[in-house]
PDB file of C-alpha atoms in Angstrom:
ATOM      1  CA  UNK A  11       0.000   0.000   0.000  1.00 92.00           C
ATOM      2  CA  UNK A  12       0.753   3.584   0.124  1.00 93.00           C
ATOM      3  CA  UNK A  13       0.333   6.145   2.299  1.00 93.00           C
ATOM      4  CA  UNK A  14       0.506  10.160   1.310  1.00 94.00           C
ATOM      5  CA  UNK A  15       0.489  12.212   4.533  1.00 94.00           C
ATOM      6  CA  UNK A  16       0.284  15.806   4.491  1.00 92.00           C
ATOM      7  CA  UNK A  17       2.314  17.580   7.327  1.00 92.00           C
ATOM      8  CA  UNK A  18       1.223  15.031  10.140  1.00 93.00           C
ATOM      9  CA  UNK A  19       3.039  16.610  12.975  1.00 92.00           C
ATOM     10  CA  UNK A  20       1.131  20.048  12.797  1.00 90.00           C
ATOM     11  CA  UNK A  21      -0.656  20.817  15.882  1.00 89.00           C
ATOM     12  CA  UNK A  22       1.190  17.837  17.665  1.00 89.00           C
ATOM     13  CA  UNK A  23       3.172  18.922  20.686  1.00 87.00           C
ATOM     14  CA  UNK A  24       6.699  17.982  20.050  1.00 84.00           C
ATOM     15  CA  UNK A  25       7.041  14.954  22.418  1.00 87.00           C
ATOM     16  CA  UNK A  26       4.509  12.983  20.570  1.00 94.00           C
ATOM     17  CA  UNK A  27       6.674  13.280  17.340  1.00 93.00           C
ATOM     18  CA  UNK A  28       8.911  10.767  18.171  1.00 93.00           C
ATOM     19  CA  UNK A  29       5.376   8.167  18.493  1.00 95.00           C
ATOM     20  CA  UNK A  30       4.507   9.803  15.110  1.00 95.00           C
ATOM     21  CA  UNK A  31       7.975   8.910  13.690  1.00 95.00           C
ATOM     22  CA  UNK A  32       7.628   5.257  14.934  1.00 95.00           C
ATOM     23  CA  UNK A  33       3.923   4.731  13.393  1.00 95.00           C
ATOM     24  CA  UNK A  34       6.038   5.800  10.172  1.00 95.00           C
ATOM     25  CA  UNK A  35       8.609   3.183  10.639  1.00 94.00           C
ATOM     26  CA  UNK A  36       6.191   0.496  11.660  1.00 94.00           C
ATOM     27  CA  UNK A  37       3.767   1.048   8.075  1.00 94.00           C
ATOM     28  CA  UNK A  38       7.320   1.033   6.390  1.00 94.00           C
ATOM     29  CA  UNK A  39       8.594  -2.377   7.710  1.00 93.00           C
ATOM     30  CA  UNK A  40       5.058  -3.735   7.261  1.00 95.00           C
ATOM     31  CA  UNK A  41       6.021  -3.492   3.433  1.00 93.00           C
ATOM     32  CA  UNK A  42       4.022   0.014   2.611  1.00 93.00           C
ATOM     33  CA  UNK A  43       5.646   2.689   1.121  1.00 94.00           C
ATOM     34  CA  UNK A  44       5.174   6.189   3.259  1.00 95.00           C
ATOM     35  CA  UNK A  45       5.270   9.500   1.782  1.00 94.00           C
ATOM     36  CA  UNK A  46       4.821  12.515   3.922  1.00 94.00           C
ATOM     37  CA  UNK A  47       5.285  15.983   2.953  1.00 93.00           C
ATOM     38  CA  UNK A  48       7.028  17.488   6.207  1.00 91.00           C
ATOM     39  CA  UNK A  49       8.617  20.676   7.345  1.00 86.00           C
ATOM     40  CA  UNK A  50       9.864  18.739  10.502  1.00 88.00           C
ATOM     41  CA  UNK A  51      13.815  18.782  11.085  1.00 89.00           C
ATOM     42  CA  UNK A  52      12.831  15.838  13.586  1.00 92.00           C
ATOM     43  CA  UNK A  53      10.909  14.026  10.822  1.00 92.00           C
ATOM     44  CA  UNK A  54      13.277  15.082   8.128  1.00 91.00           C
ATOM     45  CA  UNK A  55      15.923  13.934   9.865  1.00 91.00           C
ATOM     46  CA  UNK A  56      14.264  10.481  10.422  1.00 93.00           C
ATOM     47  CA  UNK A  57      13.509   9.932   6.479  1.00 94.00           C
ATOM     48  CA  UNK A  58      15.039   7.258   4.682  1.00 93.00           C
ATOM     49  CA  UNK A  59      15.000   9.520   1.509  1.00 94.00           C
ATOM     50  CA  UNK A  60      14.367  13.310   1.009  1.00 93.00           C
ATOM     51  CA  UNK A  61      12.750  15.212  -1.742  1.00 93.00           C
ATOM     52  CA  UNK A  62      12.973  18.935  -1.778  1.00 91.00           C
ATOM     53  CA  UNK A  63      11.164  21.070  -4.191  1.00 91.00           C
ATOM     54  CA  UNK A  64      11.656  24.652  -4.800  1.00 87.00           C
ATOM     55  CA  UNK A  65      13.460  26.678  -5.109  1.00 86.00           C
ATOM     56  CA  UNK A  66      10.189  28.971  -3.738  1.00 84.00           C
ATOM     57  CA  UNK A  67       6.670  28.481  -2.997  1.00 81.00           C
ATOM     58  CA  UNK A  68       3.780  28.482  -5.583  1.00 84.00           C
ATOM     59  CA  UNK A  69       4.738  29.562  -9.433  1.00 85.00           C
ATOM     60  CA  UNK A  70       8.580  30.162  -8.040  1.00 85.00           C
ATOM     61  CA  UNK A  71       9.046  26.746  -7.429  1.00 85.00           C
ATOM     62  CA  UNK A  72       7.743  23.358  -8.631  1.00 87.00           C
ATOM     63  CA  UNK A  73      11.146  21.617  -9.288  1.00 90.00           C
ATOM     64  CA  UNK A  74      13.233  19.166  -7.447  1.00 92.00           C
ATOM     65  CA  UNK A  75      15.944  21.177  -6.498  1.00 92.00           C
ATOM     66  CA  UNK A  76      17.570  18.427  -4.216  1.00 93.00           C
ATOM     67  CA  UNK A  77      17.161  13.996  -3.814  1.00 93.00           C
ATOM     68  CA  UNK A  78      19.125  12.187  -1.687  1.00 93.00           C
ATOM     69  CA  UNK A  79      19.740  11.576   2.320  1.00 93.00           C
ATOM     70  CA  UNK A  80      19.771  13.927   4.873  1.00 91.00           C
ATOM     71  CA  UNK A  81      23.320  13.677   5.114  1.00 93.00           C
ATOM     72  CA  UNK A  82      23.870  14.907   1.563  1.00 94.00           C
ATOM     73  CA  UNK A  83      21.158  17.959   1.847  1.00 92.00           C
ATOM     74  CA  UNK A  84      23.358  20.194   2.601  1.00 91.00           C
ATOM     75  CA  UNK A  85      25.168  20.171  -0.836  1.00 91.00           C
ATOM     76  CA  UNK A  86      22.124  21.596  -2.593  1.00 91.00           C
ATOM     77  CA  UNK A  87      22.734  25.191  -2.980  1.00 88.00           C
ATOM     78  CA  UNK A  88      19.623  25.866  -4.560  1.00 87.00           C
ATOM     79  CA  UNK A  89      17.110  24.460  -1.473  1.00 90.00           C
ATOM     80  CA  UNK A  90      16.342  26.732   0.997  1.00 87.00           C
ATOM     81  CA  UNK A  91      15.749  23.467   3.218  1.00 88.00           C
ATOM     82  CA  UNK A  92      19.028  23.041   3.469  1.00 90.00           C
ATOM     83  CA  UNK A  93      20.181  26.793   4.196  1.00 89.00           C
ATOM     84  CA  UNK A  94      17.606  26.326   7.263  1.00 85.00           C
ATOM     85  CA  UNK A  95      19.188  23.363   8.465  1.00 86.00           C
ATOM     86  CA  UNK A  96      22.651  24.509   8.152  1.00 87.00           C
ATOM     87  CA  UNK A  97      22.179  27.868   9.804  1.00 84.00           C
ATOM     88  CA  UNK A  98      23.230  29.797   6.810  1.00 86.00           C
ATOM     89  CA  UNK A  99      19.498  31.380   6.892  1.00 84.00           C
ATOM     90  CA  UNK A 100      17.370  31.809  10.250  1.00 79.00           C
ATOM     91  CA  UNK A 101      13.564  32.632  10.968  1.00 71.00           C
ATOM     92  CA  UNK A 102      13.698  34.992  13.620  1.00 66.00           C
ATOM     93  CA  UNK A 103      10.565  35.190  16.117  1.00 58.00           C
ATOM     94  CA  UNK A 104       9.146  37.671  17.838  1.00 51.00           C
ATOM     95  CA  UNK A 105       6.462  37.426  20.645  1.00 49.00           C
ATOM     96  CA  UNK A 106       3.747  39.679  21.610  1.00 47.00           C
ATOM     97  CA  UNK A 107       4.744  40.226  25.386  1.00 42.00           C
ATOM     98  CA  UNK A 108       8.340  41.888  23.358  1.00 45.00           C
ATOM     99  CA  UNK A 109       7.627  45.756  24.497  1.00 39.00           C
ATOM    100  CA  UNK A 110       9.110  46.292  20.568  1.00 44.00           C
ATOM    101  CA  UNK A 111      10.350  44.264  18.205  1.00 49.00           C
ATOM    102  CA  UNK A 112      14.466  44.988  18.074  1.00 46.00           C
ATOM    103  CA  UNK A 113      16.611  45.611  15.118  1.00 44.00           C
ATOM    104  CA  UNK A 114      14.353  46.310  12.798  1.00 43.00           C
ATOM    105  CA  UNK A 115      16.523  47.557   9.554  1.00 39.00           C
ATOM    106  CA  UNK A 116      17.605  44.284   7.831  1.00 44.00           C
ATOM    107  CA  UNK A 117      14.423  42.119   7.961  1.00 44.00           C
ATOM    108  CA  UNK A 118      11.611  41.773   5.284  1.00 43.00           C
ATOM    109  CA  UNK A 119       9.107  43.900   6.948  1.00 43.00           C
ATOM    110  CA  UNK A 120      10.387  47.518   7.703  1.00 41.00           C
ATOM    111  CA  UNK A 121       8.529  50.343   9.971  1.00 39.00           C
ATOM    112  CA  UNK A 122       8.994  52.825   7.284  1.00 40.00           C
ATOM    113  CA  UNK A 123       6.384  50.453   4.978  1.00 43.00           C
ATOM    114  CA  UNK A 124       3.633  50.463   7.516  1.00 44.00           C
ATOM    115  CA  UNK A 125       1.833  51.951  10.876  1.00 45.00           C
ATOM    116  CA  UNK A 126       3.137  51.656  14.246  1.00 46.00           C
ATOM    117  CA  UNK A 127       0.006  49.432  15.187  1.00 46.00           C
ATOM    118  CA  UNK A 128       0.928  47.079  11.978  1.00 46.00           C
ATOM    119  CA  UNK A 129       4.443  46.905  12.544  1.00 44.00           C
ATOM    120  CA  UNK A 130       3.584  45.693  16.419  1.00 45.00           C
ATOM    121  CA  UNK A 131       0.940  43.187  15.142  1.00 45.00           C
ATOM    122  CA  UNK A 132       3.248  42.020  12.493  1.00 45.00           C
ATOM    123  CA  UNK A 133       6.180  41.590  15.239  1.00 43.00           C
ATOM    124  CA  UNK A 134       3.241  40.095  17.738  1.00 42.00           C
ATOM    125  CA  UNK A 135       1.901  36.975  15.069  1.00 40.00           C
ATOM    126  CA  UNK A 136       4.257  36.442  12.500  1.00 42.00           C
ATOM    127  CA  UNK A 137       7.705  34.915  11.678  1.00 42.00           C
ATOM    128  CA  UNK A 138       9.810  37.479   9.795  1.00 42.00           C
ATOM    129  CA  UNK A 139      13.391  35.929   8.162  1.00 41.00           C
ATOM    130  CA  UNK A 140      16.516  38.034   8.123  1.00 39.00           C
ATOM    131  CA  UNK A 141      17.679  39.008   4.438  1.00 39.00           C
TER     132      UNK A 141
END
């Protein structure tokens, strides 16, 4: 058989990945081929095989821009995965209890583009990654 799974560790608290990981494994050794479209490093990093596509989201990407273990991910220069992974790239959070959001020049969403109140909502909600 095969199973197609869909980002099955959102809204799972993180200790319960590692049961969600072994349900994986068990369907594999049962014979069944498991696919599961993850953003995970704790899932990725279980995966017998990873597939990245990219390079972007939506009409930017579309194309396999890496195949291969884990272990050779970080050799793709064109997969954002792996600039996550390495630490070459960051997402930077910021949490609504912050009394501002810090160094603001440098980031994707600048004060000079929007309101006080949307620049302290944005900084409250949303992850913003360092250009």
């Amino acid at each position: 058989s095969l199973y197609i799974l869909d980002e099955p560790s959102i809204g799972l608290h993180s200790r319960d990945t590692a049961k969600l990981i072994g349900v994986l494994r068990s369907l594999r050794e049962l014979g069944n081929t498991v696919v599961v479209v993850e953003h995970d490093e704790e899932i990725m990093e279980a995966a017998d095989w990873i597939i990245d596509v990219g390079p972007k989201a939506g009409r930017l990407g579309g194309e396999i821009v890496f195949e291969g273990t884990l272990a050779d991910l970080p050799s793709a220069s064109e997969s954002y995965t792996a600039k996550y992974l390495t630490g070459e790239m960051k997402i930077w959070r910021y949490h609504a209890n912050e009394a501002r959001c810090s160094a603001r020049q440098g980031y994707t969403a600048s004060q000079s583009m929007m309101s006080q109140a949307m620049w302290r909502d944005l900084c409250a909600g949303f992850l913003l990654r360092k250009e």
